[in-house]
JSON list of C-alpha atoms in Angstrom, two decimals:
[
{"chain": "C", "resi": 1, "resn": "MET", "atom": "CA", "xyz": [77.84, -31.98, 10.47]},
{"chain": "C", "resi": 2, "resn": "TYR", "atom": "CA", "xyz": [74.14, -33.39, 11.56]},
{"chain": "C", "resi": 3, "resn": "THR", "atom": "CA", "xyz": [73.53, -30.27, 13.39]},
{"chain": "C", "resi": 4, "resn": "ARG", "atom": "CA", "xyz": [74.44, -28.18, 10.41]},
{"chain": "C", "resi": 5, "resn": "LEU", "atom": "CA", "xyz": [72.44, -29.65, 8.41]},
{"chain": "C", "resi": 6, "resn": "LEU", "atom": "CA", "xyz": [69.57, -29.48, 10.71]},
{"chain": "C", "resi": 7, "resn": "PHE", "atom": "CA", "xyz": [70.13, -25.62, 11.29]},
{"chain": "C", "resi": 8, "resn": "LEU", "atom": "CA", "xyz": [70.03, -24.76, 7.66]},
{"chain": "C", "resi": 9, "resn": "SER", "atom": "CA", "xyz": [66.65, -27.08, 6.82]},
{"chain": "C", "resi": 10, "resn": "THR", "atom": "CA", "xyz": [65.26, -24.82, 9.65]},
{"chain": "C", "resi": 11, "resn": "LEU", "atom": "CA", "xyz": [66.34, -21.73, 8.70]},
{"chain": "C", "resi": 12, "resn": "LEU", "atom": "CA", "xyz": [64.79, -22.91, 4.57]},
{"chain": "C", "resi": 13, "resn": "VAL", "atom": "CA", "xyz": [61.43, -24.11, 5.93]},
{"chain": "C", "resi": 14, "resn": "LEU", "atom": "CA", "xyz": [61.20, -20.97, 8.15]},
{"chain": "C", "resi": 15, "resn": "PHE", "atom": "CA", "xyz": [62.29, -18.68, 5.13]},
{"chain": "C", "resi": 16, "resn": "TYR", "atom": "CA", "xyz": [59.85, -20.04, 2.76]},
{"chain": "C", "resi": 17, "resn": "SER", "atom": "CA", "xyz": [56.97, -20.02, 5.36]},
{"chain": "C", "resi": 18, "resn": "CYS", "atom": "CA", "xyz": [57.55, -16.74, 5.97]},
{"chain": "C", "resi": 19, "resn": "HIS", "atom": "CA", "xyz": [58.01, -15.71, 2.59]},
{"chain": "C", "resi": 20, "resn": "SER", "atom": "CA", "xyz": [55.06, -13.69, 0.91]},
{"chain": "C", "resi": 21, "resn": "THR", "atom": "CA", "xyz": [53.62, -15.27, -2.03]},
{"chain": "C", "resi": 22, "resn": "GLY", "atom": "CA", "xyz": [52.47, -11.23, -3.48]},
{"chain": "C", "resi": 23, "resn": "LYS", "atom": "CA", "xyz": [48.64, -12.89, -3.03]},
{"chain": "C", "resi": 24, "resn": "ASP", "atom": "CA", "xyz": [48.09, -11.51, 0.06]},
{"chain": "C", "resi": 25, "resn": "LYS", "atom": "CA", "xyz": [44.87, -9.15, 0.15]},
{"chain": "C", "resi": 26, "resn": "VAL", "atom": "CA", "xyz": [45.51, -5.38, 1.56]},
{"chain": "C", "resi": 27, "resn": "ILE", "atom": "CA", "xyz": [42.01, -4.71, 2.97]},
{"chain": "C", "resi": 28, "resn": "LYS", "atom": "CA", "xyz": [41.55, -1.11, 2.31]},
{"chain": "C", "resi": 29, "resn": "PRO", "atom": "CA", "xyz": [38.33, 0.76, 2.35]},
{"chain": "C", "resi": 30, "resn": "GLY", "atom": "CA", "xyz": [35.69, 0.51, -0.47]},
{"chain": "C", "resi": 31, "resn": "LYS", "atom": "CA", "xyz": [35.33, 2.77, -3.43]},
{"chain": "C", "resi": 32, "resn": "GLY", "atom": "CA", "xyz": [33.22, 5.94, -2.13]},
{"chain": "C", "resi": 33, "resn": "THR", "atom": "CA", "xyz": [34.01, 5.24, 1.38]},
{"chain": "C", "resi": 34, "resn": "PRO", "atom": "CA", "xyz": [33.16, 8.28, 3.55]},
{"chain": "C", "resi": 35, "resn": "LYS", "atom": "CA", "xyz": [36.77, 9.88, 4.92]},
{"chain": "C", "resi": 36, "resn": "ILE", "atom": "CA", "xyz": [36.17, 11.06, 8.01]},
{"chain": "C", "resi": 37, "resn": "ASP", "atom": "CA", "xyz": [38.64, 13.30, 10.64]},
{"chain": "C", "resi": 38, "resn": "PHE", "atom": "CA", "xyz": [38.01, 12.55, 14.25]},
{"chain": "C", "resi": 39, "resn": "ASN", "atom": "CA", "xyz": [41.30, 14.22, 15.81]},
{"chain": "C", "resi": 40, "resn": "THR", "atom": "CA", "xyz": [40.40, 16.53, 18.33]},
{"chain": "C", "resi": 41, "resn": "GLY", "atom": "CA", "xyz": [40.51, 20.42, 16.31]},
{"chain": "C", "resi": 42, "resn": "SER", "atom": "CA", "xyz": [39.05, 18.77, 12.58]},
{"chain": "C", "resi": 43, "resn": "THR", "atom": "CA", "xyz": [35.45, 19.59, 11.35]},
{"chain": "C", "resi": 44, "resn": "ILE", "atom": "CA", "xyz": [33.66, 16.39, 10.14]},
{"chain": "C", "resi": 45, "resn": "ALA", "atom": "CA", "xyz": [32.95, 16.41, 6.88]},
{"chain": "C", "resi": 46, "resn": "ASN", "atom": "CA", "xyz": [29.11, 15.45, 5.89]},
{"chain": "C", "resi": 47, "resn": "PHE", "atom": "CA", "xyz": [28.83, 11.78, 5.26]},
{"chain": "C", "resi": 48, "resn": "SER", "atom": "CA", "xyz": [26.19, 9.78, 4.67]},
{"chain": "C", "resi": 49, "resn": "VAL", "atom": "CA", "xyz": [26.41, 5.85, 5.72]},
{"chain": "C", "resi": 50, "resn": "LYS", "atom": "CA", "xyz": [23.96, 2.93, 6.02]},
{"chain": "C", "resi": 51, "resn": "THR", "atom": "CA", "xyz": [22.89, 1.96, 9.70]},
{"chain": "C", "resi": 52, "resn": "THR", "atom": "CA", "xyz": [22.63, -1.82, 10.87]},
{"chain": "C", "resi": 53, "resn": "ALA", "atom": "CA", "xyz": [19.29, -1.57, 10.88]},
{"chain": "C", "resi": 54, "resn": "GLY", "atom": "CA", "xyz": [18.75, -0.07, 7.26]},
{"chain": "C", "resi": 55, "resn": "LYS", "atom": "CA", "xyz": [18.33, 3.21, 7.80]},
{"chain": "C", "resi": 56, "resn": "ILE", "atom": "CA", "xyz": [20.62, 6.12, 6.96]},
{"chain": "C", "resi": 57, "resn": "PHE", "atom": "CA", "xyz": [23.07, 8.37, 9.15]},
{"chain": "C", "resi": 58, "resn": "ASP", "atom": "CA", "xyz": [23.44, 11.62, 7.70]},
{"chain": "C", "resi": 59, "resn": "ALA", "atom": "CA", "xyz": [25.70, 13.87, 9.51]},
{"chain": "C", "resi": 60, "resn": "LYS", "atom": "CA", "xyz": [23.99, 17.19, 8.58]},
{"chain": "C", "resi": 61, "resn": "SER", "atom": "CA", "xyz": [20.86, 15.76, 10.40]},
{"chain": "C", "resi": 62, "resn": "CYS", "atom": "CA", "xyz": [23.47, 16.16, 13.85]},
{"chain": "C", "resi": 63, "resn": "ARG", "atom": "CA", "xyz": [24.44, 19.65, 12.86]},
{"chain": "C", "resi": 64, "resn": "GLY", "atom": "CA", "xyz": [23.06, 22.40, 15.49]},
{"chain": "C", "resi": 65, "resn": "LYS", "atom": "CA", "xyz": [23.51, 19.76, 18.23]},
{"chain": "C", "resi": 66, "resn": "TYR", "atom": "CA", "xyz": [26.21, 17.82, 20.21]},
{"chain": "C", "resi": 67, "resn": "TRP", "atom": "CA", "xyz": [27.18, 14.57, 19.55]},
{"chain": "C", "resi": 68, "resn": "VAL", "atom": "CA", "xyz": [28.71, 11.44, 20.80]},
{"chain": "C", "resi": 69, "resn": "VAL", "atom": "CA", "xyz": [30.36, 9.01, 18.79]},
{"chain": "C", "resi": 70, "resn": "PHE", "atom": "CA", "xyz": [31.24, 5.71, 20.39]},
{"chain": "C", "resi": 71, "resn": "TYR", "atom": "CA", "xyz": [33.43, 3.99, 18.37]},
{"chain": "C", "resi": 72, "resn": "TYR", "atom": "CA", "xyz": [34.34, -0.13, 20.04]},
{"chain": "C", "resi": 73, "resn": "ASN", "atom": "CA", "xyz": [35.38, -3.00, 18.46]},
{"chain": "C", "resi": 74, "resn": "LYS", "atom": "CA", "xyz": [32.96, -6.31, 17.85]},
{"chain": "C", "resi": 75, "resn": "SER", "atom": "CA", "xyz": [34.60, -8.12, 20.59]},
{"chain": "C", "resi": 76, "resn": "SER", "atom": "CA", "xyz": [33.31, -5.35, 23.74]},
{"chain": "C", "resi": 77, "resn": "ILE", "atom": "CA", "xyz": [29.79, -5.88, 22.82]},
{"chain": "C", "resi": 78, "resn": "LYS", "atom": "CA", "xyz": [30.13, -9.89, 24.02]},
{"chain": "C", "resi": 79, "resn": "THR", "atom": "CA", "xyz": [33.33, -9.90, 26.80]},
{"chain": "C", "resi": 80, "resn": "GLN", "atom": "CA", "xyz": [31.96, -6.49, 28.94]},
{"chain": "C", "resi": 81, "resn": "GLY", "atom": "CA", "xyz": [29.15, -7.17, 31.17]},
{"chain": "C", "resi": 82, "resn": "GLY", "atom": "CA", "xyz": [27.14, -4.35, 30.40]},
{"chain": "C", "resi": 83, "resn": "PHE", "atom": "CA", "xyz": [28.50, -2.46, 28.09]},
{"chain": "C", "resi": 84, "resn": "ALA", "atom": "CA", "xyz": [25.94, -2.23, 25.75]},
{"chain": "C", "resi": 85, "resn": "GLN", "atom": "CA", "xyz": [23.49, -1.18, 28.60]},
{"chain": "C", "resi": 86, "resn": "ILE", "atom": "CA", "xyz": [25.63, 1.62, 29.93]},
{"chain": "C", "resi": 87, "resn": "LEU", "atom": "CA", "xyz": [25.42, 3.15, 26.29]},
{"chain": "C", "resi": 88, "resn": "ASN", "atom": "CA", "xyz": [22.11, 2.49, 25.95]},
{"chain": "C", "resi": 89, "resn": "GLN", "atom": "CA", "xyz": [21.32, 4.77, 29.39]},
{"chain": "C", "resi": 90, "resn": "THR", "atom": "CA", "xyz": [23.79, 7.30, 28.37]},
{"chain": "C", "resi": 91, "resn": "ALA", "atom": "CA", "xyz": [21.89, 8.04, 24.98]},
{"chain": "C", "resi": 92, "resn": "LYS", "atom": "CA", "xyz": [18.78, 8.02, 26.95]},
{"chain": "C", "resi": 93, "resn": "GLN", "atom": "CA", "xyz": [19.34, 10.28, 29.33]},
{"chain": "C", "resi": 94, "resn": "PHE", "atom": "CA", "xyz": [20.65, 12.76, 27.05]},
{"chain": "C", "resi": 95, "resn": "LYS", "atom": "CA", "xyz": [18.30, 11.64, 24.07]},
{"chain": "C", "resi": 96, "resn": "ASN", "atom": "CA", "xyz": [16.80, 15.44, 23.50]},
{"chain": "C", "resi": 97, "resn": "ARG", "atom": "CA", "xyz": [19.82, 17.16, 23.86]},
{"chain": "C", "resi": 98, "resn": "ILE", "atom": "CA", "xyz": [22.82, 14.68, 22.29]},
{"chain": "C", "resi": 99, "resn": "ASN", "atom": "CA", "xyz": [22.82, 12.93, 19.25]},
{"chain": "C", "resi": 100, "resn": "PHE", "atom": "CA", "xyz": [24.76, 9.88, 19.72]},
{"chain": "C", "resi": 101, "resn": "LEU", "atom": "CA", "xyz": [26.08, 7.00, 17.01]},
{"chain": "C", "resi": 102, "resn": "GLY", "atom": "CA", "xyz": [27.88, 3.87, 17.22]},
{"chain": "C", "resi": 103, "resn": "ILE", "atom": "CA", "xyz": [30.84, 2.57, 14.92]},
{"chain": "C", "resi": 104, "resn": "VAL", "atom": "CA", "xyz": [31.44, -1.21, 15.47]},
{"chain": "C", "resi": 105, "resn": "ASN", "atom": "CA", "xyz": [34.51, -2.22, 14.22]},
{"chain": "C", "resi": 106, "resn": "GLY", "atom": "CA", "xyz": [37.00, -5.33, 14.02]},
{"chain": "C", "resi": 107, "resn": "PHE", "atom": "CA", "xyz": [38.18, -8.24, 11.98]},
{"chain": "C", "resi": 108, "resn": "VAL", "atom": "CA", "xyz": [35.25, -10.54, 11.01]},
{"chain": "C", "resi": 109, "resn": "GLU", "atom": "CA", "xyz": [34.88, -14.15, 9.15]},
{"chain": "C", "resi": 110, "resn": "ASN", "atom": "CA", "xyz": [31.57, -12.86, 7.60]},
{"chain": "C", "resi": 111, "resn": "GLU", "atom": "CA", "xyz": [29.10, -9.79, 7.59]},
{"chain": "C", "resi": 112, "resn": "SER", "atom": "CA", "xyz": [26.79, -11.68, 9.42]},
{"chain": "C", "resi": 113, "resn": "GLU", "atom": "CA", "xyz": [29.01, -12.36, 12.30]},
{"chain": "C", "resi": 114, "resn": "VAL", "atom": "CA", "xyz": [27.79, -8.35, 14.03]},
{"chain": "C", "resi": 115, "resn": "LEU", "atom": "CA", "xyz": [24.24, -8.63, 13.41]},
{"chain": "C", "resi": 116, "resn": "PRO", "atom": "CA", "xyz": [23.30, -10.89, 16.00]},
{"chain": "C", "resi": 117, "resn": "LEU", "atom": "CA", "xyz": [25.67, -9.47, 18.27]},
{"chain": "C", "resi": 118, "resn": "LEU", "atom": "CA", "xyz": [23.96, -5.87, 17.73]},
{"chain": "C", "resi": 119, "resn": "LYS", "atom": "CA", "xyz": [20.37, -7.13, 18.32]},
{"chain": "C", "resi": 120, "resn": "ASN", "atom": "CA", "xyz": [21.41, -9.06, 21.37]},
{"chain": "C", "resi": 121, "resn": "ALA", "atom": "CA", "xyz": [22.84, -5.55, 22.69]},
{"chain": "C", "resi": 122, "resn": "ALA", "atom": "CA", "xyz": [19.40, -3.85, 21.19]},
{"chain": "C", "resi": 123, "resn": "PHE", "atom": "CA", "xyz": [21.38, -0.87, 21.20]},
{"chain": "C", "resi": 124, "resn": "ASN", "atom": "CA", "xyz": [18.73, 2.43, 21.27]},
{"chain": "C", "resi": 125, "resn": "PHE", "atom": "CA", "xyz": [20.51, 4.74, 18.68]},
{"chain": "C", "resi": 126, "resn": "PRO", "atom": "CA", "xyz": [22.36, 4.46, 15.17]},
{"chain": "C", "resi": 127, "resn": "GLN", "atom": "CA", "xyz": [25.04, 1.78, 14.73]},
{"chain": "C", "resi": 128, "resn": "ILE", "atom": "CA", "xyz": [27.31, 1.51, 11.64]},
{"chain": "C", "resi": 129, "resn": "ASP", "atom": "CA", "xyz": [28.85, -1.77, 11.38]},
{"chain": "C", "resi": 130, "resn": "ASN", "atom": "CA", "xyz": [32.73, -0.91, 10.30]},
{"chain": "C", "resi": 131, "resn": "THR", "atom": "CA", "xyz": [33.97, -4.03, 10.55]},
{"chain": "C", "resi": 132, "resn": "ILE", "atom": "CA", "xyz": [36.39, -5.93, 7.63]},
{"chain": "C", "resi": 133, "resn": "SER", "atom": "CA", "xyz": [36.63, -9.09, 6.69]},
{"chain": "C", "resi": 134, "resn": "TYR", "atom": "CA", "xyz": [38.19, -10.55, 3.39]},
{"chain": "C", "resi": 135, "resn": "ASP", "atom": "CA", "xyz": [35.43, -9.94, 1.04]},
{"chain": "C", "resi": 136, "resn": "LYS", "atom": "CA", "xyz": [33.91, -6.83, 2.94]},
{"chain": "C", "resi": 137, "resn": "ASN", "atom": "CA", "xyz": [35.13, -3.43, 2.60]},
{"chain": "C", "resi": 138, "resn": "SER", "atom": "CA", "xyz": [34.75, -0.96, 5.76]},
{"chain": "C", "resi": 139, "resn": "ARG", "atom": "CA", "xyz": [31.72, 2.19, 5.25]},
{"chain": "C", "resi": 140, "resn": "LEU", "atom": "CA", "xyz": [33.89, 4.67, 7.23]},
{"chain": "C", "resi": 141, "resn": "ASN", "atom": "CA", "xyz": [37.52, 5.78, 6.12]},
{"chain": "C", "resi": 142, "resn": "ASP", "atom": "CA", "xyz": [38.28, 7.10, 9.47]},
{"chain": "C", "resi": 143, "resn": "ASN", "atom": "CA", "xyz": [41.67, 8.15, 11.54]},
{"chain": "C", "resi": 144, "resn": "VAL", "atom": "CA", "xyz": [40.33, 6.12, 14.92]},
{"chain": "C", "resi": 145, "resn": "PHE", "atom": "CA", "xyz": [43.23, 3.54, 15.58]},
{"chain": "C", "resi": 146, "resn": "CYS", "atom": "CA", "xyz": [42.19, 2.16, 19.27]},
{"chain": "C", "resi": 147, "resn": "THR", "atom": "CA", "xyz": [38.80, 1.20, 20.93]},
{"chain": "C", "resi": 148, "resn": "PRO", "atom": "CA", "xyz": [37.02, 2.18, 22.81]},
{"chain": "C", "resi": 149, "resn": "ALA", "atom": "CA", "xyz": [37.01, 5.55, 21.65]},
{"chain": "C", "resi": 150, "resn": "GLU", "atom": "CA", "xyz": [34.67, 8.38, 22.87]},
{"chain": "C", "resi": 151, "resn": "ILE", "atom": "CA", "xyz": [34.22, 11.37, 20.28]},
{"chain": "C", "resi": 152, "resn": "ILE", "atom": "CA", "xyz": [32.58, 14.50, 20.81]},
{"chain": "C", "resi": 153, "resn": "ILE", "atom": "CA", "xyz": [31.48, 16.55, 18.25]},
{"chain": "C", "resi": 154, "resn": "ASP", "atom": "CA", "xyz": [30.31, 20.35, 18.69]},
{"chain": "C", "resi": 155, "resn": "PRO", "atom": "CA", "xyz": [27.16, 22.10, 17.28]},
{"chain": "C", "resi": 156, "resn": "ASN", "atom": "CA", "xyz": [29.26, 23.14, 14.22]},
{"chain": "C", "resi": 157, "resn": "GLY", "atom": "CA", "xyz": [30.59, 19.75, 13.67]},
{"chain": "C", "resi": 158, "resn": "LYS", "atom": "CA", "xyz": [33.94, 20.35, 15.13]},
{"chain": "C", "resi": 159, "resn": "VAL", "atom": "CA", "xyz": [35.54, 17.78, 17.22]},
{"chain": "C", "resi": 160, "resn": "ILE", "atom": "CA", "xyz": [36.21, 19.04, 20.65]},
{"chain": "C", "resi": 161, "resn": "TYR", "atom": "CA", "xyz": [37.05, 16.13, 22.72]},
{"chain": "C", "resi": 162, "resn": "HIS", "atom": "CA", "xyz": [38.71, 12.48, 21.62]},
{"chain": "C", "resi": 163, "resn": "SER", "atom": "CA", "xyz": [39.90, 9.59, 23.99]},
{"chain": "C", "resi": 164, "resn": "CYS", "atom": "CA", "xyz": [41.05, 6.57, 23.34]},
{"chain": "C", "resi": 165, "resn": "GLY", "atom": "CA", "xyz": [41.14, 3.34, 25.00]},
{"chain": "C", "resi": 166, "resn": "ASP", "atom": "CA", "xyz": [39.69, 2.31, 28.76]}
]
């Protein structure tokens, strides 16, 4: 009898603790957020977005050159030794021939969490803070679902390479 009562009590506790109240916030891209298709074979739509340095990155300015997008999670900056250094060296080596863009994503507690990480990493090419939180929407609405990702775009804006993961 006590075993049955204990079992039913446990089920009730689990049911009510896992039951949604309907107040759960779903985080979606903000209104007016550029939608970008990074799949191989897609053509990148023209978009403009503010970088972490406060400047505007305009995809139109990359037309006529190849460009590489490094898409990574904020934890990569802290945990992977030399991550920023490797990206900076690559960007420096091809600086005059290829455009580079970094897009950092992930969940943050507040907006100021990512900026010190990027400042310490000292990236020498534009970075877009695409992280989200309960109070912050992403800046880009894209279809990249894993990190790190490397995306190569040809001079016409067509995605010619997309790798995902290590």
